[in-house]
C-alpha positions in Angstrom: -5.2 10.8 25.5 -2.2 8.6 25.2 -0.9 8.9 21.5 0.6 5.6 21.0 -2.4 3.5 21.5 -3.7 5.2 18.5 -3.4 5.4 14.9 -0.5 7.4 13.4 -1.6 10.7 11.9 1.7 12.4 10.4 2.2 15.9 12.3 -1.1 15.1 14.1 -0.2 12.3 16.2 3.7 11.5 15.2 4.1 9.1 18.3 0.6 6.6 17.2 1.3 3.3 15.6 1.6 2.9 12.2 -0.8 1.2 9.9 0.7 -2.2 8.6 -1.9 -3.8 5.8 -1.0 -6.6 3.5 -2.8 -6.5 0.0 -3.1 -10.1 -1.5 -3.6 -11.0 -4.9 -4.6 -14.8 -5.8 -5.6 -16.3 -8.8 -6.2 -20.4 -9.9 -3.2 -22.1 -11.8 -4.8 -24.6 -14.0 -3.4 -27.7 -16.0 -5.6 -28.8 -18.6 -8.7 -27.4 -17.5 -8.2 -28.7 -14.3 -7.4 -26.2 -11.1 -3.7 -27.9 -9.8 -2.8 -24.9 -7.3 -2.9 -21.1 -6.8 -0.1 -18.3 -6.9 -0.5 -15.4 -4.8 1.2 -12.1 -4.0 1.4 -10.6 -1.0 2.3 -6.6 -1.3 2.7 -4.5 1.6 0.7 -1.6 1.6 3.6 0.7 2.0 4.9 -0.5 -1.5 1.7 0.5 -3.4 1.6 3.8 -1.2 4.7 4.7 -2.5 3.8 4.2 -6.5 0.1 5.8 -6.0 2.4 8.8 -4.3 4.9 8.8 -7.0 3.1 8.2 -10.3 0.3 10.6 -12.0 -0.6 8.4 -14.8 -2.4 11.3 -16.4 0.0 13.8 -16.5 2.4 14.3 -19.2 5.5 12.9 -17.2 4.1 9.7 -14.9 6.7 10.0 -12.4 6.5 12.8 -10.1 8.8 14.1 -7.1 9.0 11.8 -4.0 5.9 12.6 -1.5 5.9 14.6 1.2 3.6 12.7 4.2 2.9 16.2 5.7 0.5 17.0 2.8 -1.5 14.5 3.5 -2.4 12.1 1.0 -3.7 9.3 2.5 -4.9 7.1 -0.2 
């Protein structure tokens, strides 16, 4: 087993690469009902991670303590 050809698992596998994904967003930019161009966004995963680990829209106060990665909440 050689860790660092693998995926990167927290306290699991600390020395395996880490997971880089790009979310994109893109939507039509029209003029007069007709389609001139596009905008996109390109978000890192990482940024998104971070909100969906620091915001609990359902609880009383939204914005919760910094995560902890040893927990393990991956989503």
């Amino acid at each position: 087993f050689e860790p660092q050809n693998h995926g990167y698992a927290g306290k699991e596998n600390p020395k395996g690469k880490k997971f880089e994904g790009i979310i994109r967003f893109v939507t039509p930019v029209y003029k007069k009902d007709k389609k001139v161009g596009y905008v996109s966004l390109a978000l890192d995963h990482e940024h998104i991670m971070q909100f969906t680990d620091t915001v609990n829209p359902v609880d009383k106060n939204p914005i919760q303590d910094i995560a902890d990665a040893s927990v393990g909440n991956y989503a």
